[in-house]
Amino acid sequence: MAERVALVTGGNGGIGTEICRQLGQSGYRVITTCLDAEKENLAGWQAELNAEGVDAAYVECDVADFESCARMARQVEESHGPVDVLVNVAGITKDAFLHKMDADAWAAVLNVNLNSVFNVTRQFVVGMRERGFGRIINIASVNGQTGQFGQTNYSAAKAGMHGFTMALAKEGARKGVTVNTVSPGYIDTAMTAAMPDDVREAIVAQVPAGRMGQPADIARVVRFLAADDAGYITGANIPVNGGLFCSF
Ligand code: NDP
């Protein structure tokens, strides 16, 4: 069988890079999307992963823009062949209490975190159905499950991602296309490093595991869900949060 191809949006970020690394170690060719390859030094990102033996590539795309995603999909399929595994990781925060939130902060977070999942998945789901195999994994957040102060936009977007997951899981089940959500708790990346120290410390104090998670904790679950023999797991949300929020 040809090497499987995995597309990871935001695959150059803190969590995304580790997802690319672990999928690459499992033998997938991994391609990340990025907004601006030069600005984000994607050549350096690729060289680092290649040096570890990971078959990694990148393509520019704004996941908030449907036409940009359509162009990206054509480029990826021409250069690398059909995409078997799609991991929707790209995300941003623009926190503010709702009574102070402007319309731009609402729209940007909904566009990059939630509308992106439609914009990107729509490009690949037809091919996955035709080939009878696909793995779609959406990275949401514990804050989509619980809500969080200052994050009406982010919590709504992340909760919406799982609604998308459940509905598409039903549509894809007979076509070999699984769709699942992974909901990280607080993970040690630039996104959480940007939080004020006292806020971060107060959050860690509430985590039963007593620490933040590592990107590898999330990547391990993605690798598991992406596997060829994970075909009966679909429509699930897998929390990875150190016990911060337990539910069933
Ligand atoms: P990073 O900020 O490190 O990575 C975010 C990625 O999203 C970057 O690669 C960035 O690309 C990409 N991105 C942002 N906007 C766009 C856009 N318009 N088009 C294309 N790509 C875009 O964040 P993390 O690795 O920490 O987070 C990854 C995911 O995990 C996010 O969805 C986040 O919400 C979620 N998450 C993170 C948690 C944490 O504690 N860190 C907790 C729970 C969920 P570029 O570099 O080109 O800008």
mmCIF file of C-alpha atoms and ligand atoms in Angstrom:
data_model
loop_
_atom_site.group_PDB
_atom_site.id
_atom_site.type_symbol
_atom_site.label_atom_id
_atom_site.label_comp_id
_atom_site.label_asym_id
_atom_site.label_seq_id
_atom_site.Cartn_x
_atom_site.Cartn_y
_atom_site.Cartn_z
ATOM 1 C CA MET A 1 0.000 0.000 0.000
ATOM 2 C CA ALA A 2 1.203 3.532 -0.812
ATOM 3 C CA GLU A 3 2.337 5.737 2.030
ATOM 4 C CA ARG A 4 -0.702 7.297 3.702
ATOM 5 C CA VAL A 5 -0.953 11.073 3.489
ATOM 6 C CA ALA A 6 -1.962 13.165 6.512
ATOM 7 C CA LEU A 7 -2.870 16.858 6.268
ATOM 8 C CA VAL A 8 -2.608 18.785 9.535
ATOM 9 C CA THR A 9 -3.917 22.357 9.645
ATOM 10 C CA GLY A 10 -1.831 24.428 12.043
ATOM 11 C CA GLY A 11 0.696 21.599 11.937
ATOM 12 C CA ASN A 12 3.538 24.028 12.613
ATOM 13 C CA GLY A 13 2.167 25.128 16.006
ATOM 14 C CA GLY A 14 2.895 23.692 19.424
ATOM 15 C CA ILE A 15 0.420 20.816 19.335
ATOM 16 C CA GLY A 16 0.437 20.500 15.540
ATOM 17 C CA THR A 17 4.179 19.936 15.253
ATOM 18 C CA GLU A 18 4.023 17.039 17.678
ATOM 19 C CA ILE A 19 1.051 15.571 15.793
ATOM 20 C CA CYS A 20 3.085 15.778 12.572
ATOM 21 C CA ARG A 21 6.067 14.198 14.289
ATOM 22 C CA GLN A 22 4.111 11.252 15.682
ATOM 23 C CA LEU A 23 2.160 10.641 12.462
ATOM 24 C CA GLY A 24 5.440 10.819 10.571
ATOM 25 C CA GLN A 25 6.960 8.272 12.940
ATOM 26 C CA SER A 26 3.999 6.003 12.127
ATOM 27 C CA GLY A 27 4.937 6.166 8.444
ATOM 28 C CA TYR A 28 2.568 8.849 7.140
ATOM 29 C CA ARG A 29 3.656 11.632 4.808
ATOM 30 C CA VAL A 30 2.581 14.735 6.721
ATOM 31 C CA ILE A 31 1.706 18.111 5.253
ATOM 32 C CA THR A 32 0.952 21.150 7.339
ATOM 33 C CA THR A 33 -0.970 24.202 6.263
ATOM 34 C CA CYS A 34 0.411 27.565 7.310
ATOM 35 C CA LEU A 35 -0.607 31.158 6.785
ATOM 36 C CA ASP A 36 2.771 32.548 5.752
ATOM 37 C CA ALA A 37 5.594 30.066 5.174
ATOM 38 C CA GLU A 38 8.370 32.630 5.124
ATOM 39 C CA LYS A 39 7.239 34.502 8.209
ATOM 40 C CA GLU A 40 6.809 31.292 10.184
ATOM 41 C CA ASN A 41 10.041 29.735 8.829
ATOM 42 C CA LEU A 42 8.344 26.621 7.521
ATOM 43 C CA ALA A 43 11.539 25.642 5.682
ATOM 44 C CA GLY A 44 13.228 25.367 9.089
ATOM 45 C CA TRP A 45 10.246 23.420 10.477
ATOM 46 C CA GLN A 46 10.432 20.999 7.551
ATOM 47 C CA ALA A 47 14.214 20.590 7.817
ATOM 48 C CA GLU A 48 13.948 19.765 11.525
ATOM 49 C CA LEU A 49 11.334 17.058 10.954
ATOM 50 C CA ASN A 50 13.124 15.696 7.879
ATOM 51 C CA ALA A 51 16.288 15.373 9.983
ATOM 52 C CA GLU A 52 14.302 13.161 12.367
ATOM 53 C CA GLY A 53 13.249 10.953 9.449
ATOM 54 C CA VAL A 54 9.742 12.440 9.129
ATOM 55 C CA ASP A 55 8.433 12.923 5.578
ATOM 56 C CA ALA A 56 7.046 16.449 6.088
ATOM 57 C CA ALA A 57 5.923 19.186 3.711
ATOM 58 C CA TYR A 58 3.952 22.428 3.916
ATOM 59 C CA VAL A 59 1.441 24.448 1.946
ATOM 60 C CA GLU A 60 0.119 27.961 2.473
ATOM 61 C CA CYS A 61 -3.569 28.418 3.188
ATOM 62 C CA ASP A 62 -5.890 30.556 5.273
ATOM 63 C CA VAL A 63 -8.239 28.029 6.827
ATOM 64 C CA ALA A 64 -10.789 30.787 7.442
ATOM 65 C CA ASP A 65 -11.181 31.275 3.671
ATOM 66 C CA PHE A 66 -13.012 28.614 1.642
ATOM 67 C CA GLU A 67 -11.386 29.487 -1.702
ATOM 68 C CA SER A 68 -7.930 29.432 -0.156
ATOM 69 C CA CYS A 69 -8.697 25.941 1.167
ATOM 70 C CA ALA A 70 -9.928 24.801 -2.260
ATOM 71 C CA ARG A 71 -6.654 26.003 -3.858
ATOM 72 C CA MET A 72 -4.641 24.327 -1.110
ATOM 73 C CA ALA A 73 -6.456 21.001 -1.597
ATOM 74 C CA ARG A 74 -5.749 21.006 -5.345
ATOM 75 C CA GLN A 75 -2.088 21.762 -4.686
ATOM 76 C CA VAL A 76 -1.773 19.030 -2.032
ATOM 77 C CA GLU A 77 -3.447 16.374 -4.160
ATOM 78 C CA GLU A 78 -1.331 17.256 -7.209
ATOM 79 C CA SER A 79 1.915 17.141 -5.248
ATOM 80 C CA HIS A 80 1.246 14.373 -2.729
ATOM 81 C CA GLY A 81 -1.813 12.414 -3.821
ATOM 82 C CA PRO A 82 -5.082 11.856 -1.969
ATOM 83 C CA VAL A 83 -5.364 12.810 1.692
ATOM 84 C CA ASP A 84 -6.256 9.876 3.965
ATOM 85 C CA VAL A 85 -6.023 11.603 7.343
ATOM 86 C CA LEU A 86 -7.126 15.160 8.107
ATOM 87 C CA VAL A 87 -6.382 16.731 11.464
ATOM 88 C CA ASN A 88 -8.036 20.117 12.044
ATOM 89 C CA VAL A 89 -5.724 21.804 14.539
ATOM 90 C CA ALA A 90 -5.556 25.472 13.466
ATOM 91 C CA GLY A 91 -7.013 27.711 16.110
ATOM 92 C CA ILE A 92 -6.769 31.104 17.772
ATOM 93 C CA THR A 93 -8.087 32.836 20.883
ATOM 94 C CA LYS A 94 -9.276 36.423 21.223
ATOM 95 C CA ASP A 95 -10.483 36.523 24.795
ATOM 96 C CA ALA A 96 -12.776 39.150 26.302
ATOM 97 C CA PHE A 97 -15.855 39.130 28.472
ATOM 98 C CA LEU A 98 -18.890 39.223 26.213
ATOM 99 C CA HIS A 99 -19.899 42.662 27.451
ATOM 100 C CA LYS A 100 -16.567 43.951 26.104
ATOM 101 C CA MET A 101 -16.130 41.678 23.067
ATOM 102 C CA ASP A 102 -16.264 43.334 19.659
ATOM 103 C CA ALA A 103 -17.745 41.721 16.574
ATOM 104 C CA ASP A 104 -14.297 41.189 15.028
ATOM 105 C CA ALA A 105 -13.094 39.070 17.950
ATOM 106 C CA TRP A 106 -16.240 36.959 17.718
ATOM 107 C CA ALA A 107 -16.014 36.505 13.935
ATOM 108 C CA ALA A 108 -12.272 35.793 13.833
ATOM 109 C CA VAL A 109 -12.456 33.044 16.456
ATOM 110 C CA LEU A 110 -15.527 31.428 14.877
ATOM 111 C CA ASN A 111 -13.925 31.611 11.424
ATOM 112 C CA VAL A 112 -10.521 30.193 12.320
ATOM 113 C CA ASN A 113 -11.674 27.547 14.804
ATOM 114 C CA LEU A 114 -15.053 26.404 13.480
ATOM 115 C CA ASN A 115 -15.776 27.585 9.925
ATOM 116 C CA SER A 116 -12.297 26.320 9.037
ATOM 117 C CA VAL A 117 -13.408 22.791 9.858
ATOM 118 C CA PHE A 118 -16.056 23.049 7.146
ATOM 119 C CA ASN A 119 -13.737 24.915 4.751
ATOM 120 C CA VAL A 120 -11.013 22.267 4.931
ATOM 121 C CA THR A 121 -12.987 19.072 5.487
ATOM 122 C CA ARG A 122 -15.322 19.859 2.575
ATOM 123 C CA GLN A 123 -12.322 19.703 0.220
ATOM 124 C CA PHE A 124 -11.336 16.172 1.198
ATOM 125 C CA VAL A 125 -14.469 14.344 2.312
ATOM 126 C CA VAL A 126 -15.657 13.511 -1.213
ATOM 127 C CA GLY A 127 -12.395 11.711 -2.048
ATOM 128 C CA MET A 128 -12.365 9.898 1.280
ATOM 129 C CA ARG A 129 -15.889 8.593 0.665
ATOM 130 C CA GLU A 130 -15.013 7.509 -2.875
ATOM 131 C CA ARG A 131 -11.933 5.626 -1.707
ATOM 132 C CA GLY A 132 -13.757 4.088 1.281
ATOM 133 C CA PHE A 133 -11.219 5.319 3.806
ATOM 134 C CA GLY A 134 -10.744 8.490 5.792
ATOM 135 C CA ARG A 135 -9.793 9.685 9.250
ATOM 136 C CA ILE A 136 -10.914 13.161 10.339
ATOM 137 C CA ILE A 137 -9.778 14.372 13.749
ATOM 138 C CA ASN A 138 -10.849 17.729 15.163
ATOM 139 C CA ILE A 139 -8.883 19.350 17.969
ATOM 140 C CA ALA A 140 -11.391 21.110 20.219
ATOM 141 C CA SER A 141 -10.877 22.072 23.889
ATOM 142 C CA VAL A 142 -11.995 21.340 27.429
ATOM 143 C CA ASN A 143 -13.324 24.896 27.374
ATOM 144 C CA GLY A 144 -15.811 23.869 24.692
ATOM 145 C CA GLN A 145 -17.144 21.283 27.125
ATOM 146 C CA THR A 146 -17.277 23.455 30.226
ATOM 147 C CA GLY A 147 -17.324 27.065 29.031
ATOM 148 C CA GLN A 148 -14.694 29.499 30.264
ATOM 149 C CA PHE A 149 -14.705 33.106 31.438
ATOM 150 C CA GLY A 150 -13.739 35.462 28.618
ATOM 151 C CA GLN A 151 -14.183 32.785 25.974
ATOM 152 C CA THR A 152 -17.769 32.855 24.716
ATOM 153 C CA ASN A 153 -16.361 32.929 21.175
ATOM 154 C CA TYR A 154 -13.790 30.149 21.706
ATOM 155 C CA SER A 155 -16.094 27.942 23.814
ATOM 156 C CA ALA A 156 -18.877 28.250 21.226
ATOM 157 C CA ALA A 157 -16.504 27.405 18.379
ATOM 158 C CA LYS A 158 -14.996 24.408 20.159
ATOM 159 C CA ALA A 159 -18.397 23.043 21.225
ATOM 160 C CA GLY A 160 -19.543 23.510 17.629
ATOM 161 C CA MET A 161 -16.647 21.426 16.394
ATOM 162 C CA HIS A 162 -17.942 18.421 18.268
ATOM 163 C CA GLY A 163 -21.440 18.885 16.852
ATOM 164 C CA PHE A 164 -19.824 18.779 13.414
ATOM 165 C CA THR A 165 -17.909 15.645 14.426
ATOM 166 C CA MET A 166 -21.011 13.772 15.552
ATOM 167 C CA ALA A 167 -23.039 14.653 12.464
ATOM 168 C CA LEU A 168 -20.279 13.857 9.960
ATOM 169 C CA ALA A 169 -19.473 10.625 11.807
ATOM 170 C CA LYS A 170 -22.959 9.405 10.969
ATOM 171 C CA GLU A 171 -22.594 10.447 7.323
ATOM 172 C CA GLY A 172 -19.196 8.784 6.937
ATOM 173 C CA ALA A 173 -19.662 5.567 8.900
ATOM 174 C CA ARG A 174 -20.684 3.333 5.986
ATOM 175 C CA LYS A 175 -17.991 4.810 3.775
ATOM 176 C CA GLY A 176 -15.032 4.013 6.001
ATOM 177 C CA VAL A 177 -14.654 7.648 7.089
ATOM 178 C CA THR A 178 -14.348 8.122 10.845
ATOM 179 C CA VAL A 179 -14.673 11.509 12.518
ATOM 180 C CA ASN A 180 -13.612 12.174 16.080
ATOM 181 C CA THR A 181 -12.814 15.050 18.406
ATOM 182 C CA VAL A 182 -9.889 15.341 20.802
ATOM 183 C CA SER A 183 -10.467 17.875 23.588
ATOM 184 C CA PRO A 184 -7.213 18.954 25.219
ATOM 185 C CA GLY A 185 -7.041 20.495 28.646
ATOM 186 C CA TYR A 186 -4.254 23.010 29.256
ATOM 187 C CA ILE A 187 -1.222 22.141 27.146
ATOM 188 C CA ASP A 188 2.221 23.662 27.369
ATOM 189 C CA THR A 189 2.430 25.693 24.126
ATOM 190 C CA ALA A 190 2.747 29.329 23.006
ATOM 191 C CA MET A 191 -1.041 29.666 23.323
ATOM 192 C CA THR A 192 -0.958 29.015 27.077
ATOM 193 C CA ALA A 193 2.419 30.745 27.560
ATOM 194 C CA ALA A 194 0.594 33.924 26.485
ATOM 195 C CA MET A 195 -1.670 33.701 29.549
ATOM 196 C CA PRO A 196 -0.739 35.807 32.602
ATOM 197 C CA ASP A 197 1.389 33.748 35.030
ATOM 198 C CA ASP A 198 -1.110 34.013 37.883
ATOM 199 C CA VAL A 199 -3.965 32.773 35.682
ATOM 200 C CA ARG A 200 -1.878 29.836 34.437
ATOM 201 C CA GLU A 201 -0.832 28.918 37.974
ATOM 202 C CA ALA A 202 -4.428 29.063 39.212
ATOM 203 C CA ILE A 203 -5.477 26.707 36.407
ATOM 204 C CA VAL A 204 -2.686 24.215 37.050
ATOM 205 C CA ALA A 205 -3.705 24.182 40.720
ATOM 206 C CA GLN A 206 -7.107 22.834 39.628
ATOM 207 C CA VAL A 207 -5.704 20.040 37.443
ATOM 208 C CA PRO A 208 -5.771 16.734 39.342
ATOM 209 C CA ALA A 209 -2.608 15.633 37.508
ATOM 210 C CA GLY A 210 -0.908 18.706 39.002
ATOM 211 C CA ARG A 211 0.665 19.876 35.744
ATOM 212 C CA MET A 212 -0.088 21.060 32.262
ATOM 213 C CA GLY A 213 -0.219 18.516 29.476
ATOM 214 C CA GLN A 214 2.425 18.188 26.793
ATOM 215 C CA PRO A 215 1.778 18.302 23.034
ATOM 216 C CA ALA A 216 2.835 14.639 22.910
ATOM 217 C CA ASP A 217 -0.152 13.751 25.120
ATOM 218 C CA ILE A 218 -2.477 15.022 22.387
ATOM 219 C CA ALA A 219 -0.472 13.617 19.482
ATOM 220 C CA ARG A 220 -0.579 10.132 21.007
ATOM 221 C CA VAL A 221 -4.403 10.128 20.800
ATOM 222 C CA VAL A 222 -4.408 11.493 17.257
ATOM 223 C CA ARG A 223 -2.010 8.743 16.194
ATOM 224 C CA PHE A 224 -4.333 6.142 17.767
ATOM 225 C CA LEU A 225 -7.452 7.536 16.051
ATOM 226 C CA ALA A 226 -5.704 7.859 12.682
ATOM 227 C CA ALA A 227 -4.708 4.200 12.516
ATOM 228 C CA ASP A 228 -6.168 1.929 9.855
ATOM 229 C CA ASP A 229 -7.517 -0.399 12.539
ATOM 230 C CA ALA A 230 -9.337 2.387 14.470
ATOM 231 C CA GLY A 231 -12.315 2.128 12.086
ATOM 232 C CA TYR A 232 -14.983 1.403 14.706
ATOM 233 C CA ILE A 233 -14.255 4.529 16.756
ATOM 234 C CA THR A 234 -16.301 7.358 15.326
ATOM 235 C CA GLY A 235 -18.320 10.311 16.639
ATOM 236 C CA ALA A 236 -16.343 10.197 19.883
ATOM 237 C CA ASN A 237 -14.848 12.988 21.924
ATOM 238 C CA ILE A 238 -11.643 11.993 23.690
ATOM 239 C CA PRO A 239 -10.703 14.329 26.537
ATOM 240 C CA VAL A 240 -7.003 14.679 27.356
ATOM 241 C CA ASN A 241 -7.022 17.005 30.335
ATOM 242 C CA GLY A 242 -5.222 15.486 33.339
ATOM 243 C CA GLY A 243 -8.575 14.944 35.068
ATOM 244 C CA LEU A 244 -9.578 18.625 34.921
ATOM 245 C CA PHE A 245 -13.034 17.746 33.589
ATOM 246 C CA CYS A 246 -14.371 14.216 33.929
ATOM 247 C CA SER A 247 -17.560 13.220 32.135
ATOM 248 C CA PHE A 248 -19.107 10.358 30.219
HETATM 249 P P1 NDP B 1 -0.450 27.460 18.368
HETATM 250 O O1 NDP B 1 -0.776 28.904 18.473
HETATM 251 O O2 NDP B 1 0.910 26.978 18.685
HETATM 252 O O3 NDP B 1 -0.841 26.925 16.915
HETATM 253 C C1 NDP B 1 -1.948 27.411 16.213
HETATM 254 C C2 NDP B 1 -1.797 27.063 14.762
HETATM 255 O O4 NDP B 1 -2.947 27.537 14.064
HETATM 256 C C3 NDP B 1 -0.566 27.701 14.112
HETATM 257 O O5 NDP B 1 0.079 26.722 13.340
HETATM 258 C C4 NDP B 1 -1.175 28.758 13.205
HETATM 259 O O6 NDP B 1 -0.465 28.943 11.990
HETATM 260 C C5 NDP B 1 -2.507 28.141 12.862
HETATM 261 N N1 NDP B 1 -3.451 29.140 12.376
HETATM 262 C C6 NDP B 1 -3.980 30.181 13.066
HETATM 263 N N2 NDP B 1 -4.785 30.897 12.265
HETATM 264 C C7 NDP B 1 -4.760 30.298 11.045
HETATM 265 C C8 NDP B 1 -5.397 30.552 9.788
HETATM 266 N N3 NDP B 1 -6.257 31.560 9.615
HETATM 267 N N4 NDP B 1 -5.134 29.729 8.750
HETATM 268 C C9 NDP B 1 -4.272 28.703 8.902
HETATM 269 N N5 NDP B 1 -3.655 28.399 10.061
HETATM 270 C C10 NDP B 1 -3.896 29.191 11.114
HETATM 271 O O7 NDP B 1 -1.546 26.753 19.285
HETATM 272 P P2 NDP B 1 -1.583 25.322 19.989
HETATM 273 O O8 NDP B 1 -0.671 24.372 19.313
HETATM 274 O O9 NDP B 1 -1.482 25.536 21.436
HETATM 275 O O10 NDP B 1 -3.107 24.916 19.694
HETATM 276 C C11 NDP B 1 -3.464 24.058 18.630
HETATM 277 C C12 NDP B 1 -4.952 23.751 18.728
HETATM 278 O O11 NDP B 1 -5.251 23.143 19.991
HETATM 279 C C13 NDP B 1 -5.842 25.008 18.631
HETATM 280 O O12 NDP B 1 -6.998 24.695 17.899
HETATM 281 C C14 NDP B 1 -6.205 25.268 20.087
HETATM 282 O O13 NDP B 1 -7.439 25.933 20.192
HETATM 283 C C15 NDP B 1 -6.285 23.846 20.641
HETATM 284 N N6 NDP B 1 -6.103 23.790 22.068
HETATM 285 C C16 NDP B 1 -4.948 24.204 22.674
HETATM 286 C C17 NDP B 1 -4.811 24.140 24.040
HETATM 287 C C18 NDP B 1 -3.569 24.559 24.737
HETATM 288 O O14 NDP B 1 -3.595 24.539 25.980
HETATM 289 N N7 NDP B 1 -2.500 24.916 24.061
HETATM 290 C C19 NDP B 1 -5.888 23.634 24.872
HETATM 291 C C20 NDP B 1 -7.047 23.204 24.163
HETATM 292 C C21 NDP B 1 -7.135 23.284 22.811
HETATM 293 P P3 NDP B 1 0.633 30.110 11.786
HETATM 294 O O15 NDP B 1 1.792 29.724 12.628
HETATM 295 O O16 NDP B 1 0.912 30.069 10.322
HETATM 296 O O17 NDP B 1 -0.044 31.384 12.253
#
